Short mmCIF file of C-alpha atoms and ligand atoms in Angstrom, two decimals:
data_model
loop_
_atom_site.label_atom_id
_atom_site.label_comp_id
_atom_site.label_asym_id
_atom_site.label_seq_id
_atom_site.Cartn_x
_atom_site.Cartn_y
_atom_site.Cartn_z
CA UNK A 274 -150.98 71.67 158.54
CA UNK A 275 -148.01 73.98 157.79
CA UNK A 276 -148.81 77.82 157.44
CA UNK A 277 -146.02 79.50 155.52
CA UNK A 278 -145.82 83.43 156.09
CA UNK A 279 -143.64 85.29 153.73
CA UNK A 280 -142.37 88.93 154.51
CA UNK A 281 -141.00 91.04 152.07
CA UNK A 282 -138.37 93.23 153.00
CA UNK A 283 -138.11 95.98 150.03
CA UNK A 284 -134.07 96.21 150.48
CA UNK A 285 -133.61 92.10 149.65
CA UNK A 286 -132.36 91.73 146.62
CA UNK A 287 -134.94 91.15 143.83
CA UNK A 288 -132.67 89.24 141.38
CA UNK A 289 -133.81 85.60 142.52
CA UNK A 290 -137.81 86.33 141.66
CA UNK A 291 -136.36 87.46 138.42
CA UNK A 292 -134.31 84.48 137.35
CA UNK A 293 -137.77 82.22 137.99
CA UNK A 294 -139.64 84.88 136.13
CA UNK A 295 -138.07 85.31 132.87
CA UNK A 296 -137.78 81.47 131.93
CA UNK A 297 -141.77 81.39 133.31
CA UNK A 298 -142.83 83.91 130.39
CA UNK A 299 -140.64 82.36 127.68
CA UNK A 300 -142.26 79.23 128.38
CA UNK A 301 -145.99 80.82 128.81
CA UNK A 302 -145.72 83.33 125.63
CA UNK A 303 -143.98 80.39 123.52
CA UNK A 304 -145.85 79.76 120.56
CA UNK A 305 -148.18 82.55 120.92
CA UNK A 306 -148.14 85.78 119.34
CA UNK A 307 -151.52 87.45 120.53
CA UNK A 308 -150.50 90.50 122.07
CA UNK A 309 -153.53 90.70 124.21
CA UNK A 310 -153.34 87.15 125.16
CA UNK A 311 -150.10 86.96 125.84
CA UNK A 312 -150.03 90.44 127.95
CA UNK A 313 -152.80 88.98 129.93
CA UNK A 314 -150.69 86.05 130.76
CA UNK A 315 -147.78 88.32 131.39
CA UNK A 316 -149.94 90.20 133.98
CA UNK A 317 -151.13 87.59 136.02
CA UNK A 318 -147.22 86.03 136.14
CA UNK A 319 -145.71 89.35 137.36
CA UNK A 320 -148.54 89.59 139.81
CA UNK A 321 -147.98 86.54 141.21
CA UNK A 322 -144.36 85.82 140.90
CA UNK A 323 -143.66 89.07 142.34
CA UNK A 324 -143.47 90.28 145.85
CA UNK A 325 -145.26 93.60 147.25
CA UNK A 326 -147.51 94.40 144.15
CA UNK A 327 -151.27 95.17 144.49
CA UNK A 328 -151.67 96.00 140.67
CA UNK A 329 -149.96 95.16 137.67
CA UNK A 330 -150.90 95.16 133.86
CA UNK A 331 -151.12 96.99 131.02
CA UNK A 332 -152.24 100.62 128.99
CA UNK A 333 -152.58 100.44 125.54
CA UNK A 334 -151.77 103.20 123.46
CA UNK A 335 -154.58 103.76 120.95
CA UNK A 336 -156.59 107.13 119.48
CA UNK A 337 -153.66 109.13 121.48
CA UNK A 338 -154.58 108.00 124.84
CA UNK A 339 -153.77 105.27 127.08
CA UNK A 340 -156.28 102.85 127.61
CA UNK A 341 -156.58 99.95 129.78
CA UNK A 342 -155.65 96.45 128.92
CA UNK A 343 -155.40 93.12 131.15
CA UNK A 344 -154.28 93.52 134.25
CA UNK A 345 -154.06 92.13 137.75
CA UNK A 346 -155.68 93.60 140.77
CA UNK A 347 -158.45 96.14 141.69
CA UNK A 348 -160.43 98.16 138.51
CA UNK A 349 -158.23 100.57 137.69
CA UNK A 350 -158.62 104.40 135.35
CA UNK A 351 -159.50 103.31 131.91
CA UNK A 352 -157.73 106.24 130.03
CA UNK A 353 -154.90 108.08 130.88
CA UNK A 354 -153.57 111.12 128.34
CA UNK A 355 -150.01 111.62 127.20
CA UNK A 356 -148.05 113.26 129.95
CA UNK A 357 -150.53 112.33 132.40
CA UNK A 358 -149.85 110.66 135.52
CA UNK A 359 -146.82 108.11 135.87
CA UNK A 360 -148.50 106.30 132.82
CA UNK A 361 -148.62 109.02 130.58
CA UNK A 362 -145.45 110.56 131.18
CA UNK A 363 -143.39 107.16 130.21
CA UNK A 364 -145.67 106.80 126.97
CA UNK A 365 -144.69 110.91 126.00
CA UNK A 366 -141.10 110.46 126.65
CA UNK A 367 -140.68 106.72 125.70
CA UNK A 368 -138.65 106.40 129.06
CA UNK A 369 -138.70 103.76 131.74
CA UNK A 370 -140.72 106.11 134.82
CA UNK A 371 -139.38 104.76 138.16
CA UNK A 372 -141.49 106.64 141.45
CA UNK A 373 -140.33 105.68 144.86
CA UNK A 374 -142.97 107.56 146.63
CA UNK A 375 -146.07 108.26 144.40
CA UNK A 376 -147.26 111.47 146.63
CA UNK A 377 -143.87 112.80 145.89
CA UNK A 378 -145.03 112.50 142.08
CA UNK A 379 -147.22 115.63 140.65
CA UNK A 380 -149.90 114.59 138.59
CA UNK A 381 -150.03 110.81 139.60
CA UNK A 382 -153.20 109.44 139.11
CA UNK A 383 -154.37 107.07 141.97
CA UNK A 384 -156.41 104.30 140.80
CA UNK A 385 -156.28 102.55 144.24
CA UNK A 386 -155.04 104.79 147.63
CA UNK A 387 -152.77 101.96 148.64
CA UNK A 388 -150.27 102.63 146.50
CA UNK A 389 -147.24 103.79 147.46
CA UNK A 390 -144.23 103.34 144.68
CA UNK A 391 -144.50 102.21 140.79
CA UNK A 392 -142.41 101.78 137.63
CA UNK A 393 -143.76 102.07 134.16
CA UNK A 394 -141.75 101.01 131.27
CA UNK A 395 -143.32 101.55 127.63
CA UNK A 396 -143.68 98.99 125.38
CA UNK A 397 -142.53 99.87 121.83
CA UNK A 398 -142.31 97.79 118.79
CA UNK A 399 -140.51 98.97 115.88
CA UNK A 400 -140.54 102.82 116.93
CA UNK A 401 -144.07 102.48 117.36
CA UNK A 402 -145.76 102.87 120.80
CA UNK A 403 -147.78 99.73 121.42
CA UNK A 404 -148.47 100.67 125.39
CA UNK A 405 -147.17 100.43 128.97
CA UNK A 406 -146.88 98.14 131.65
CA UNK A 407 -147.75 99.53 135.12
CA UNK A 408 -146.80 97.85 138.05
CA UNK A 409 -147.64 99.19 142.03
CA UNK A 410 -146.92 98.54 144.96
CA UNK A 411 -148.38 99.51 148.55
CA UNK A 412 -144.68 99.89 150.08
CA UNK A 413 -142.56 103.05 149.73
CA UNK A 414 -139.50 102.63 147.27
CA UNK A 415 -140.63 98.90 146.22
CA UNK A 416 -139.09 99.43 142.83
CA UNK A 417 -135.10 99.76 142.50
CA UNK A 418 -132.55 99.74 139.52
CA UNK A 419 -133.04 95.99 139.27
CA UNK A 420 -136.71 96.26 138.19
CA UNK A 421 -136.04 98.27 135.51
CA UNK A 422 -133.39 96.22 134.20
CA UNK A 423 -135.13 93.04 134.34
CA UNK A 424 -138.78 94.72 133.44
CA UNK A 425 -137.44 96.51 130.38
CA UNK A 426 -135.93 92.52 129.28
CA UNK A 427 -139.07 91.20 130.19
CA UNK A 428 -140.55 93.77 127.82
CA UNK A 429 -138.39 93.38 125.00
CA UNK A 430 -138.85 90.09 125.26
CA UNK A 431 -143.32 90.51 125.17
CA UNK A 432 -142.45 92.78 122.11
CA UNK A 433 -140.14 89.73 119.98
CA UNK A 434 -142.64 87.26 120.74
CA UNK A 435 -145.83 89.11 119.57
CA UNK A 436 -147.47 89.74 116.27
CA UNK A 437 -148.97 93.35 116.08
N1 SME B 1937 -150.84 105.47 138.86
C1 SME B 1937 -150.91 105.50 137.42
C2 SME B 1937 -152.30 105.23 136.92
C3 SME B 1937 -152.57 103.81 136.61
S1 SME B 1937 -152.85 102.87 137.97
O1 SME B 1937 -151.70 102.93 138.86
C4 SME B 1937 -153.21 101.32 137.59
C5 SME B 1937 -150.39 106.81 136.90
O2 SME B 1937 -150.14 107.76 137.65
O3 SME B 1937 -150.25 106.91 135.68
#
């Protein structure tokens, strides 16, 4: 019996889970354009391709509002209001919100108390907002400049693949 134990050290570079992660979601998403299916699947890769995350998913924009789509990890706020939160902030200004320490945030919105970083990038399709994908982590400054990079690809790519 071999037990394999895997630290993650948050300064490593995050580059290699990447480069297994973006062929993984051409090859899950191809030949599906269900934006619900296919954001579902999206979820559960990130969650568990990805070191150090103890939620990631979605918010859909709809009615003005966030509201909750699939996701990995505990039950989580079902609506969150523009400018609200890390969430709501990236859906008002359209931005990529990257938080290295969530209590240093005003306004975030803890769905679980473990969480200690995030990144939000919003999902847009042709102008229009479609949503936001979330993801947390329980260690300080889990998120860098290579996330966003490769999480705003991965979205663009979730966005070219679907039919909304
Ligand atoms: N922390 C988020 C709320 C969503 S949960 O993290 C899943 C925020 O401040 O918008």
């Amino acid at each position: 019996m071999s037990i394999r134990i895997f630290l993650y050290n948050k300064n490593m570079e995050n580059t290699p889970y990447y480069r297994t992660l973006l062929p993984a979601a051409r090859a899950l998403l191809k030949g599906e354009t269900d934006p619900i299916a296919n954001a579902a699947n999206l979820a559960a890769l990130l969650f568990n391709t990805l070191p150090g995350l103890n939620w990631a998913g979605f918010y859909r924009w709809k009615d003005g509002q966030l509201v909750l789509g699939p996701f990995q990890g505990k039950p989580a706020c079902v609506r969150i209001l523009p400018g609200k939160g890390v969430c709501g902030t990236a859906a008002q200004t359209r931005q990529t919100v990257l938080v290295p320490d969530v209590h240093a945030f005003e306004g975030h919105i803890a769905c679980d108390a473990a969480s200690r970083s995030e990144i939000v990038v919003p999902v847009i399709q042709n102008g229009t907002l479609w949503g936001v994908l979330d993801m947390d982590s329980p260690l300080l400054a889990r998120f860098n400049e290579t996330d966003r990079k490769y999480l705003e690809e991965l979205v663009q790519f979730f966005v070219s693949a679907c039919r909304f």
